[in-house]
Short mmCIF file of C-alpha atoms in Angstrom, two decimals:
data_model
loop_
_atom_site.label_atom_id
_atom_site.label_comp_id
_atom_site.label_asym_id
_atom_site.label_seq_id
_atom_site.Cartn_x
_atom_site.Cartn_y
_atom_site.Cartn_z
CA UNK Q 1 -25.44 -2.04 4.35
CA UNK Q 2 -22.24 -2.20 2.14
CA UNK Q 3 -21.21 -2.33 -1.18
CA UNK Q 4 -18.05 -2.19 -2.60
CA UNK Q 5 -16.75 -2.52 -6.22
CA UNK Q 6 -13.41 -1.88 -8.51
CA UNK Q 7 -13.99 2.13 -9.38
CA UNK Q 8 -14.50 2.87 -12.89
CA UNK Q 9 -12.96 5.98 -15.11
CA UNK Q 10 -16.18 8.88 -15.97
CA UNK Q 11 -17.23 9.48 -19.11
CA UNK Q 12 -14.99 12.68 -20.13
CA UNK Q 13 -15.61 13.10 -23.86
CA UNK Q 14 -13.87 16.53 -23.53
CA UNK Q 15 -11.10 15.37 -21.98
CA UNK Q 16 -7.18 15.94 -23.20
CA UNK Q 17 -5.01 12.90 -23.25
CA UNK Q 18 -2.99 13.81 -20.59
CA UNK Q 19 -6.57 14.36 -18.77
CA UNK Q 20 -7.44 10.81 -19.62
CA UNK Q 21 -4.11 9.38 -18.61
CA UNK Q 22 -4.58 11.12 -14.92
CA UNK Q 23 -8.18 9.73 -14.37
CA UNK Q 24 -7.11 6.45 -15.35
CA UNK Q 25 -4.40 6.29 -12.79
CA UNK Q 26 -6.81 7.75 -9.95
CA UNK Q 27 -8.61 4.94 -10.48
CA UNK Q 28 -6.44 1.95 -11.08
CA UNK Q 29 -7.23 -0.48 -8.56
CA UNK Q 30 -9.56 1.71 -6.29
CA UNK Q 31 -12.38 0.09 -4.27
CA UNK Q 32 -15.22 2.32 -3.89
CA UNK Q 33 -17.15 1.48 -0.30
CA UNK Q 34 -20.90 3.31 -0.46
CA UNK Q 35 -24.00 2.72 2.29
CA UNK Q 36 -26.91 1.68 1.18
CA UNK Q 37 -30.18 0.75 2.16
CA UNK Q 38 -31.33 -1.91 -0.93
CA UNK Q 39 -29.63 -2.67 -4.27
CA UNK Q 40 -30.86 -4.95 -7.22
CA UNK Q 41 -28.94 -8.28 -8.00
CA UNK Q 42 -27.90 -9.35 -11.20
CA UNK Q 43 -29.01 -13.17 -12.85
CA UNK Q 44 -25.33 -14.06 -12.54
CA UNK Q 45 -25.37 -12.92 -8.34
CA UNK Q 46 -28.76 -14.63 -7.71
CA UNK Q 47 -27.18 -17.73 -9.71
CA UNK Q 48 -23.80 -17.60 -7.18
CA UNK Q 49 -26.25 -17.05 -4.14
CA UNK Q 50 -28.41 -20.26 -5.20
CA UNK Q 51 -24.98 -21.93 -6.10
CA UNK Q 52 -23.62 -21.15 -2.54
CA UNK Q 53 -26.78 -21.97 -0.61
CA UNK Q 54 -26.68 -25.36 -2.22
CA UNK Q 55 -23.01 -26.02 -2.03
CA UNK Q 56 -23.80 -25.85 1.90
CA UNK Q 57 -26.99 -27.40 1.78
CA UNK Q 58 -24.95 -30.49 0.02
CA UNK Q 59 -22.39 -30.59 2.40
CA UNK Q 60 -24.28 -30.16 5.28
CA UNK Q 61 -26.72 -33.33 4.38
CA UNK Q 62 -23.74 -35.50 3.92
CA UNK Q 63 -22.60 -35.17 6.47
CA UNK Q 64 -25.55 -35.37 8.25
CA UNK Q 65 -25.84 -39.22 6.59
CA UNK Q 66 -22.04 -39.67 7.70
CA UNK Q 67 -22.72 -39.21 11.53
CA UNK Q 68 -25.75 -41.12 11.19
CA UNK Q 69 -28.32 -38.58 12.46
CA UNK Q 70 -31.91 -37.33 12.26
CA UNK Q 71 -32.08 -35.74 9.15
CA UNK Q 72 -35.06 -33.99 10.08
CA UNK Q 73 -33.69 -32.67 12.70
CA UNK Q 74 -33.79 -28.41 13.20
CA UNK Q 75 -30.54 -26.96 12.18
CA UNK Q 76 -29.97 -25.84 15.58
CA UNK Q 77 -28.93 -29.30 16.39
CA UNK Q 78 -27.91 -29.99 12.99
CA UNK Q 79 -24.25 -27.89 14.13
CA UNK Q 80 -21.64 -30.26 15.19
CA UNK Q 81 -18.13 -29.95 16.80
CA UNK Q 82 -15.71 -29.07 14.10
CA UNK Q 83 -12.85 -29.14 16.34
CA UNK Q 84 -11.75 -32.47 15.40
CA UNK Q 85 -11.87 -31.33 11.28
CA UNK Q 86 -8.56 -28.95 12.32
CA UNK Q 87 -5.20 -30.15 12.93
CA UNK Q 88 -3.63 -27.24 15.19
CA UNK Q 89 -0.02 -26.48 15.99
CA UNK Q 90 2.07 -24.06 16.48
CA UNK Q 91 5.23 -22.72 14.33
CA UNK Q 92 7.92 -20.06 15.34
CA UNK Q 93 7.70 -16.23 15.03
CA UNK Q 94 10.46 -14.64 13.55
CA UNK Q 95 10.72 -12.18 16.07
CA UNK Q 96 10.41 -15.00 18.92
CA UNK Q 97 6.96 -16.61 20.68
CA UNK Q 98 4.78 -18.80 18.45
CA UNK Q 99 1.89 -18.79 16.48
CA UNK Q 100 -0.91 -21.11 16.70
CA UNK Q 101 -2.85 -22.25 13.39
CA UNK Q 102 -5.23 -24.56 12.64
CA UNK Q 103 -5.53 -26.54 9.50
CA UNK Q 104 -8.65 -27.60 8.46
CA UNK Q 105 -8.35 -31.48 7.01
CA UNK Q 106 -8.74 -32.30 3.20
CA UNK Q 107 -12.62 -32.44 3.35
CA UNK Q 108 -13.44 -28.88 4.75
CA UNK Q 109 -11.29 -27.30 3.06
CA UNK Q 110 -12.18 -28.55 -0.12
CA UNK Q 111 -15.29 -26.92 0.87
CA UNK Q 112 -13.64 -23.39 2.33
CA UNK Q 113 -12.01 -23.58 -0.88
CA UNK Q 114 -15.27 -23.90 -2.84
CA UNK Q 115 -17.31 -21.54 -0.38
CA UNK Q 116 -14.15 -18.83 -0.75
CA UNK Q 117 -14.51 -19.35 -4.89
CA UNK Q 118 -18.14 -18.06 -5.52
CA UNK Q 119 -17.61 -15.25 -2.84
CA UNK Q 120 -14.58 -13.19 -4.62
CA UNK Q 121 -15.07 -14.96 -8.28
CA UNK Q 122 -18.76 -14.79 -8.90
CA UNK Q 123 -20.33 -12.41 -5.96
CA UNK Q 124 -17.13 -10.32 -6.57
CA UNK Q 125 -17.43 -9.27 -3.06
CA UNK Q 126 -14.47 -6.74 -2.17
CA UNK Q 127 -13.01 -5.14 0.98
CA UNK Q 128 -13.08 -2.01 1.74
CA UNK Q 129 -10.56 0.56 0.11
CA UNK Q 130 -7.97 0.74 3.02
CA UNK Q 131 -7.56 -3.41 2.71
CA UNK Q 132 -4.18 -4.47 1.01
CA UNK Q 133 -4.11 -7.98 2.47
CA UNK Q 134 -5.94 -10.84 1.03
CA UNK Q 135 -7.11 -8.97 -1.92
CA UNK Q 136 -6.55 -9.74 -5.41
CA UNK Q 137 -4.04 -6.83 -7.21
CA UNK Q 138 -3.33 -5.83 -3.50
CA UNK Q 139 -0.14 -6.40 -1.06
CA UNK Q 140 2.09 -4.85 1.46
CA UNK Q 141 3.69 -2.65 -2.03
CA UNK Q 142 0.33 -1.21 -3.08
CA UNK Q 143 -0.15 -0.16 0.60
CA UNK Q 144 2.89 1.62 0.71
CA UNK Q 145 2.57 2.67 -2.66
CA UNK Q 146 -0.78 4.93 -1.45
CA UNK Q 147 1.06 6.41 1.50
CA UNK Q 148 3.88 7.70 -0.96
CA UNK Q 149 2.04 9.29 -3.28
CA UNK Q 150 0.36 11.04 -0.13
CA UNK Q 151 4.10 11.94 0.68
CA UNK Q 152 4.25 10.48 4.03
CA UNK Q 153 7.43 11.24 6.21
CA UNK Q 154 6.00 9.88 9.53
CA UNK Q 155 4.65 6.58 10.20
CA UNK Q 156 2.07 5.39 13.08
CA UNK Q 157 2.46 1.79 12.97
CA UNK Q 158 -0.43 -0.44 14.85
CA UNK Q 159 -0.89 -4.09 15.85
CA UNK Q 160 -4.32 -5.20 16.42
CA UNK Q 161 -3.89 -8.10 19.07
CA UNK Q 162 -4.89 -11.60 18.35
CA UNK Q 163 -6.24 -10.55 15.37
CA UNK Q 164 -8.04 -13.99 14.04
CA UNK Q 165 -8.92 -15.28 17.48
CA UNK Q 166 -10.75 -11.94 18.24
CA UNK Q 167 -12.69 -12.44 15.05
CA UNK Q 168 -15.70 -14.22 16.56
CA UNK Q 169 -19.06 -16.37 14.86
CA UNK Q 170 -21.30 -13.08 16.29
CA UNK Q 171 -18.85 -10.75 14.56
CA UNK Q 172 -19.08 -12.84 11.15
CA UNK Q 173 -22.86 -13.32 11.65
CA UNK Q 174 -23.32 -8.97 11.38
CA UNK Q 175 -20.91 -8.77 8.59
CA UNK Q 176 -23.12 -10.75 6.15
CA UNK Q 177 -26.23 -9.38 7.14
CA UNK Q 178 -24.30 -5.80 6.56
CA UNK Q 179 -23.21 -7.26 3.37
CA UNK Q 180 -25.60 -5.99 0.56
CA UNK Q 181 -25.07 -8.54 -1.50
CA UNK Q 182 -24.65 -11.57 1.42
CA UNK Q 183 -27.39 -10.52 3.26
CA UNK Q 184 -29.54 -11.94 0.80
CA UNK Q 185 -28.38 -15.74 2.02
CA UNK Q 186 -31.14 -17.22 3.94
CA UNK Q 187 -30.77 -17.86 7.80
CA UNK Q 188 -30.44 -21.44 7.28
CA UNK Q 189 -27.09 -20.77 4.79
CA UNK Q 190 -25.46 -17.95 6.93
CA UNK Q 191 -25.68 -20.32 10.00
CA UNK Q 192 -24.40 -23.42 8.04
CA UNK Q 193 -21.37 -20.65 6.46
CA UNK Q 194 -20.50 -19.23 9.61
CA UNK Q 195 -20.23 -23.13 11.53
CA UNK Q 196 -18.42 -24.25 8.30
CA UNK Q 197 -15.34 -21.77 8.78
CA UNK Q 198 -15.30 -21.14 12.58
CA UNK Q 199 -13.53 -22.98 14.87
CA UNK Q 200 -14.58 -22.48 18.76
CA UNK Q 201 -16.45 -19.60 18.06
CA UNK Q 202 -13.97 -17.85 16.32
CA UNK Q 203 -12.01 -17.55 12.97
CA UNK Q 204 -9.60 -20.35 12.93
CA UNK Q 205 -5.71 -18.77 11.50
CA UNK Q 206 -5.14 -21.68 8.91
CA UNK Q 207 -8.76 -22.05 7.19
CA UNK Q 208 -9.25 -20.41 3.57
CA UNK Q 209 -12.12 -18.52 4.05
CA UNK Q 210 -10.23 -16.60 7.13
CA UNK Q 211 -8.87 -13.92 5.77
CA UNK Q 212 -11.70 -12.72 3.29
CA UNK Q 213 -13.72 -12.68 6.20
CA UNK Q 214 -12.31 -10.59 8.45
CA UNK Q 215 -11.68 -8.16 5.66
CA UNK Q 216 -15.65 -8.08 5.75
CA UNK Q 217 -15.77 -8.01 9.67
CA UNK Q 218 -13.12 -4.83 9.23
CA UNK Q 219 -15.20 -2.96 6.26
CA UNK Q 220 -16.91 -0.96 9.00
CA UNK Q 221 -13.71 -0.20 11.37
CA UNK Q 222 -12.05 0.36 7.77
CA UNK Q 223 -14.13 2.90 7.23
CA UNK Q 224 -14.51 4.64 10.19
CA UNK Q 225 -10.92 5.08 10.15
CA UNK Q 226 -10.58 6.22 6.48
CA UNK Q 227 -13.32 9.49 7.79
CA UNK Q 228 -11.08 9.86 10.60
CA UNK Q 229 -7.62 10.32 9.26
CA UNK Q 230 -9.17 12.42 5.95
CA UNK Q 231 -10.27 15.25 8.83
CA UNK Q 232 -7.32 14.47 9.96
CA UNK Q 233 -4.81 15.15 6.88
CA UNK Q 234 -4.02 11.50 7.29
CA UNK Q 235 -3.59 8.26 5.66
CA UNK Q 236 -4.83 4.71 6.50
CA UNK Q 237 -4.10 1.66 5.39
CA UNK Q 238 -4.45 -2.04 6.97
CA UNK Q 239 -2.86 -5.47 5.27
CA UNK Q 240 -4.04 -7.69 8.18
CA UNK Q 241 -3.83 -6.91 11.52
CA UNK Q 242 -1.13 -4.28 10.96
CA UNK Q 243 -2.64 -0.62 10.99
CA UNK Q 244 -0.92 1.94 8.77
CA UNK Q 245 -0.81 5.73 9.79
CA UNK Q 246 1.24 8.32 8.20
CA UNK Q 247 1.28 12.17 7.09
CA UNK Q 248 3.85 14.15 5.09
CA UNK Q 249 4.35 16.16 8.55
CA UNK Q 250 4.74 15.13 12.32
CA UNK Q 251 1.89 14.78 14.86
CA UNK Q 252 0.58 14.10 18.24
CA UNK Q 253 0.41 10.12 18.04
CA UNK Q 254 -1.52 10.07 21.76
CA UNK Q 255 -5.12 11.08 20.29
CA UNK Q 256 -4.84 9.48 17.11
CA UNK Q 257 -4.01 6.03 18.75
CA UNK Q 258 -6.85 6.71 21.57
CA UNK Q 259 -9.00 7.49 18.88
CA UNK Q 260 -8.59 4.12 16.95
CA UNK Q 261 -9.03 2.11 20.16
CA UNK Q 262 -12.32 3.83 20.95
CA UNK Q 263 -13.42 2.68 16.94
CA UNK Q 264 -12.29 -0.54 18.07
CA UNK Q 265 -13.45 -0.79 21.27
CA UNK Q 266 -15.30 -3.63 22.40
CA UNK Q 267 -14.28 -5.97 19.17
CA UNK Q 268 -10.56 -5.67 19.32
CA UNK Q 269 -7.51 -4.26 21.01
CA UNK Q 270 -4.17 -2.90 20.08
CA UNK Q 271 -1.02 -4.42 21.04
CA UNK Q 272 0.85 -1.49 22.51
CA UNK Q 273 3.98 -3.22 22.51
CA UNK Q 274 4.36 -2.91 19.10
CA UNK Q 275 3.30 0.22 18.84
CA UNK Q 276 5.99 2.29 16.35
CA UNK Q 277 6.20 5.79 15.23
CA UNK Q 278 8.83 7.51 13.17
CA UNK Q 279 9.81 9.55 10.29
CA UNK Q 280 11.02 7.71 7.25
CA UNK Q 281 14.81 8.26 7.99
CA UNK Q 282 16.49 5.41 9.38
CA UNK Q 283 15.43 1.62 9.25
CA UNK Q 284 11.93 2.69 8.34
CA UNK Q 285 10.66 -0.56 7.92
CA UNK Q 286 6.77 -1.27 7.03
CA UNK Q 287 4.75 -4.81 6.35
CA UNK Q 288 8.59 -6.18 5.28
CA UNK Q 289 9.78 -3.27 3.15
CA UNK Q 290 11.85 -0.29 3.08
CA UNK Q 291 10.55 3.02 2.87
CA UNK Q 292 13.58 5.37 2.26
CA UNK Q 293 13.84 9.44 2.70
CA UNK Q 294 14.14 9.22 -1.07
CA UNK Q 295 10.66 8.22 -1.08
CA UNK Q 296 11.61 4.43 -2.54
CA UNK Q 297 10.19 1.21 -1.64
CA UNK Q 298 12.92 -1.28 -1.69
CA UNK Q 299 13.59 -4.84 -0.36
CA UNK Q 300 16.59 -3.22 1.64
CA UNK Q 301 20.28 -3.80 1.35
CA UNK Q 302 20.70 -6.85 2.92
CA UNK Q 303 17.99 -9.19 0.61
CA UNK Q 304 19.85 -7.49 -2.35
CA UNK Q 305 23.42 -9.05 -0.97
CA UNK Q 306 21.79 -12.32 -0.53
CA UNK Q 307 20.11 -12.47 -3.72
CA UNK Q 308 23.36 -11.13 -5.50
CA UNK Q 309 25.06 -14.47 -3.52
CA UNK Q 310 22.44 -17.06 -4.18
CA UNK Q 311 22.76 -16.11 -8.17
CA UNK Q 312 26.48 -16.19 -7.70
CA UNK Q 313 26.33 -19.74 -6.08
CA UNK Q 314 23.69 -20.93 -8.50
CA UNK Q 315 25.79 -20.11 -11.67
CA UNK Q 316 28.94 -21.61 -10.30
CA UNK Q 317 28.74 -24.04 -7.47
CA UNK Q 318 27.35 -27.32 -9.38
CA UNK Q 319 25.72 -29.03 -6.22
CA UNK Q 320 23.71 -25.67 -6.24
CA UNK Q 321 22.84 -25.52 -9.78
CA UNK Q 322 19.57 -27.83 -8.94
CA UNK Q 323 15.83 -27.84 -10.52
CA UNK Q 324 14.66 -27.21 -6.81
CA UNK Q 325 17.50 -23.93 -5.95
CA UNK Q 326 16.38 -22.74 -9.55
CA UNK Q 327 12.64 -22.81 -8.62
CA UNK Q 328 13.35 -21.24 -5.43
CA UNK Q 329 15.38 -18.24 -7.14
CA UNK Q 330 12.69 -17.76 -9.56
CA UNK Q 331 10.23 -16.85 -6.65
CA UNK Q 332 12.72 -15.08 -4.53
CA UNK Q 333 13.98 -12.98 -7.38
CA UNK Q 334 10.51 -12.76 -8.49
CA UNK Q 335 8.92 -11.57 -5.69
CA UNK Q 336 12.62 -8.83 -5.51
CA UNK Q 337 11.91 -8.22 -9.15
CA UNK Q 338 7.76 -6.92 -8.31
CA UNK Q 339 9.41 -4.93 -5.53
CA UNK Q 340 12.35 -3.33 -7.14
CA UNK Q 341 12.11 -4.10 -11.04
CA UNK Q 342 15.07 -1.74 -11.90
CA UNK Q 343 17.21 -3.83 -9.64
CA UNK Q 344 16.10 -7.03 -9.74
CA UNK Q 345 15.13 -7.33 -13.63
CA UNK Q 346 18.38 -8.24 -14.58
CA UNK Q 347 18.94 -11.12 -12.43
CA UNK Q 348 15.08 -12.20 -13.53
CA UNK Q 349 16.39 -12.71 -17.15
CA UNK Q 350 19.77 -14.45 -16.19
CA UNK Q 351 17.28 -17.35 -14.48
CA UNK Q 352 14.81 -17.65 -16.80
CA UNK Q 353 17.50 -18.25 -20.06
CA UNK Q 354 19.12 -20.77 -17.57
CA UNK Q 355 15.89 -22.70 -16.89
CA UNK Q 356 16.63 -26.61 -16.16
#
């Protein structure tokens, strides 16, 4: 079983400050994963396990009363179609084909919503360490933010195909019972969780509760390719489906990639096609940044000309100089400003003292 949590700084009573100041950094943000075989749960985790189990329980027996059925009936039978809760379509890819998601209606996901609350708020239930998508204080910056202090000059970008469709109910199923603190739902609960936020036997792209769990499907793969690269001398890092590989020096890609298909093997697959490898000269481009030889993380040239002429426009064109253009600068720039604060601060404080 698993069981991760936020790392804490040791006790160092001898410690200089400058000592402090390092351990304290080490640890900012760091997810420790460990294996083991039994742990003891807290009042407040029994209290979100009981509050979970009857948030389903709830649910489940009103909906029971809504389709008019046997409410005696065995849970086995209890399961119905969900595929009429999800409104699916498809929307464009940027870099052309589509994508298909499914939304689930205002009901379930009210209750995804609910479900996804008491499993990162209360149970506090992490990913593993290599995870930068979907987790709180964690995005594509903090991913590439580990590889650079690692000084990586190549990259070994990989696409895991079909990500959430290859995610299946089975998959799901082993995660919580691999989960030290989710194994301790009953059968009854996992069952009713896993038909509550699947969608054909697999994780729907759309629904809440999709992402946090296949961070907990991946918390075994994550792993096994953390060991890996560290005998290696490399780094991993995943934000979604998009595998991370670098080192400060070149190497043979062919081994490494055969390697992380064999970890994968038999759950998913990686898209060769967008397969990438490079060193960071050039358009080194990772999970929507830039990742320059100067060993800078930037937004890239381009987003800073366009943000330069949407300010421009904003302060001097009056049909732009809108509530709704202002709101959508202040999350552009925003969003520049996390990125790039040196750059982008400026421009941060220009909106904010011209707020309408």
């Amino acid at each position: 079983m698993y069981i991760n949590y936020y790392s804490r700084c040791r006790y160092m009573p001898n410690a200089t400050p400058e000592q402090l100041e390092k351990e304290k950094e080490r640890n900012l943000g760091r997810i420790v994963t460990k294996h083991i075989g039994s742990m003891q749960m807290s009042e407040k985790q029994w209290i979100a396990i009981c509050k979970l189990q009857a948030i389903l329980h709830d649910y489940c027996i009103g909906r029971v009363f809504a389709l008019a059925v046997d409410v005696e009936r065995s849970w086995q039978t209890e399961c119905y179609d969900m595929s009429s809760r999800y409104i699916q379509f498809d929307i464009p890819k940027r870099r052309g084909g589509t994508r298909h998601l499914c939304a689930p209606d205002e009901e379930l996901m009210q209750l995804q919503k609910r479900v996804l609350h008491v499993l990162t708020k209360e149970l506090h239930i992490l990913p593993h360490n290599a995870a930068h998508g979907f987790t709180p204080h964690r995005n594509c910056k903090t991913a590439l933010e580990y590889h650079r202090k690692h000084h990586a000059r190549w990259f070994l970008k990989l696409d895991i195909k079909d990500f959430f469709p290859s995610t299946t109910a089975n998959m799901v199923y082993r995660a919580i019972r691999d989960n030290a603190i989710l194994h301790r739902l009953n059968d009854t609960s996992i069952n009713r969780l896993i038909n509550f936020c699947v969608l054909d036997e697999t994780l729907p792209q759309g629904a809440p509760t999709s992402p946090f769990l296949t961070n907990l499907v991946m918390q075994p793969f994550d792993e096994a390719i953390t060991t890996y690269c560290k005998v290696n001398h490399l780094c991993y890092t995943r934000y979604a489906d998009d595998i991370l590989i670098t080192s400060p020096t070149t190497f043979e890609i062919a081994p490494v990639i055969n390697d992380i298909k064999n970890i994968l093997f038999g759950f998913y697959t990686i898209n060769d096609e967008k397969t990438r490898y490079g060193s960071f000269n050039g358009r080194n481009w990772n999970l929507g940044l830039m990742y320059n030889n100067k060993f800078e993380i930037t937004v890239g040239h381009a987003k800073k000309k366009l943000v330069k002429n949407l300010i421009h426009n904003f302060f001097t064109k009056p049909e732009c100089h809108t509530v709704q253009n202002w709101l959508h600068l202040m999350g552009v720039v925003g969003y520049c400003a996390y990125i790039e604060p040196e750059y982008f601060n400026k421009y941060l404080e220009q909106l904010k003292a011209a707020e309408l």
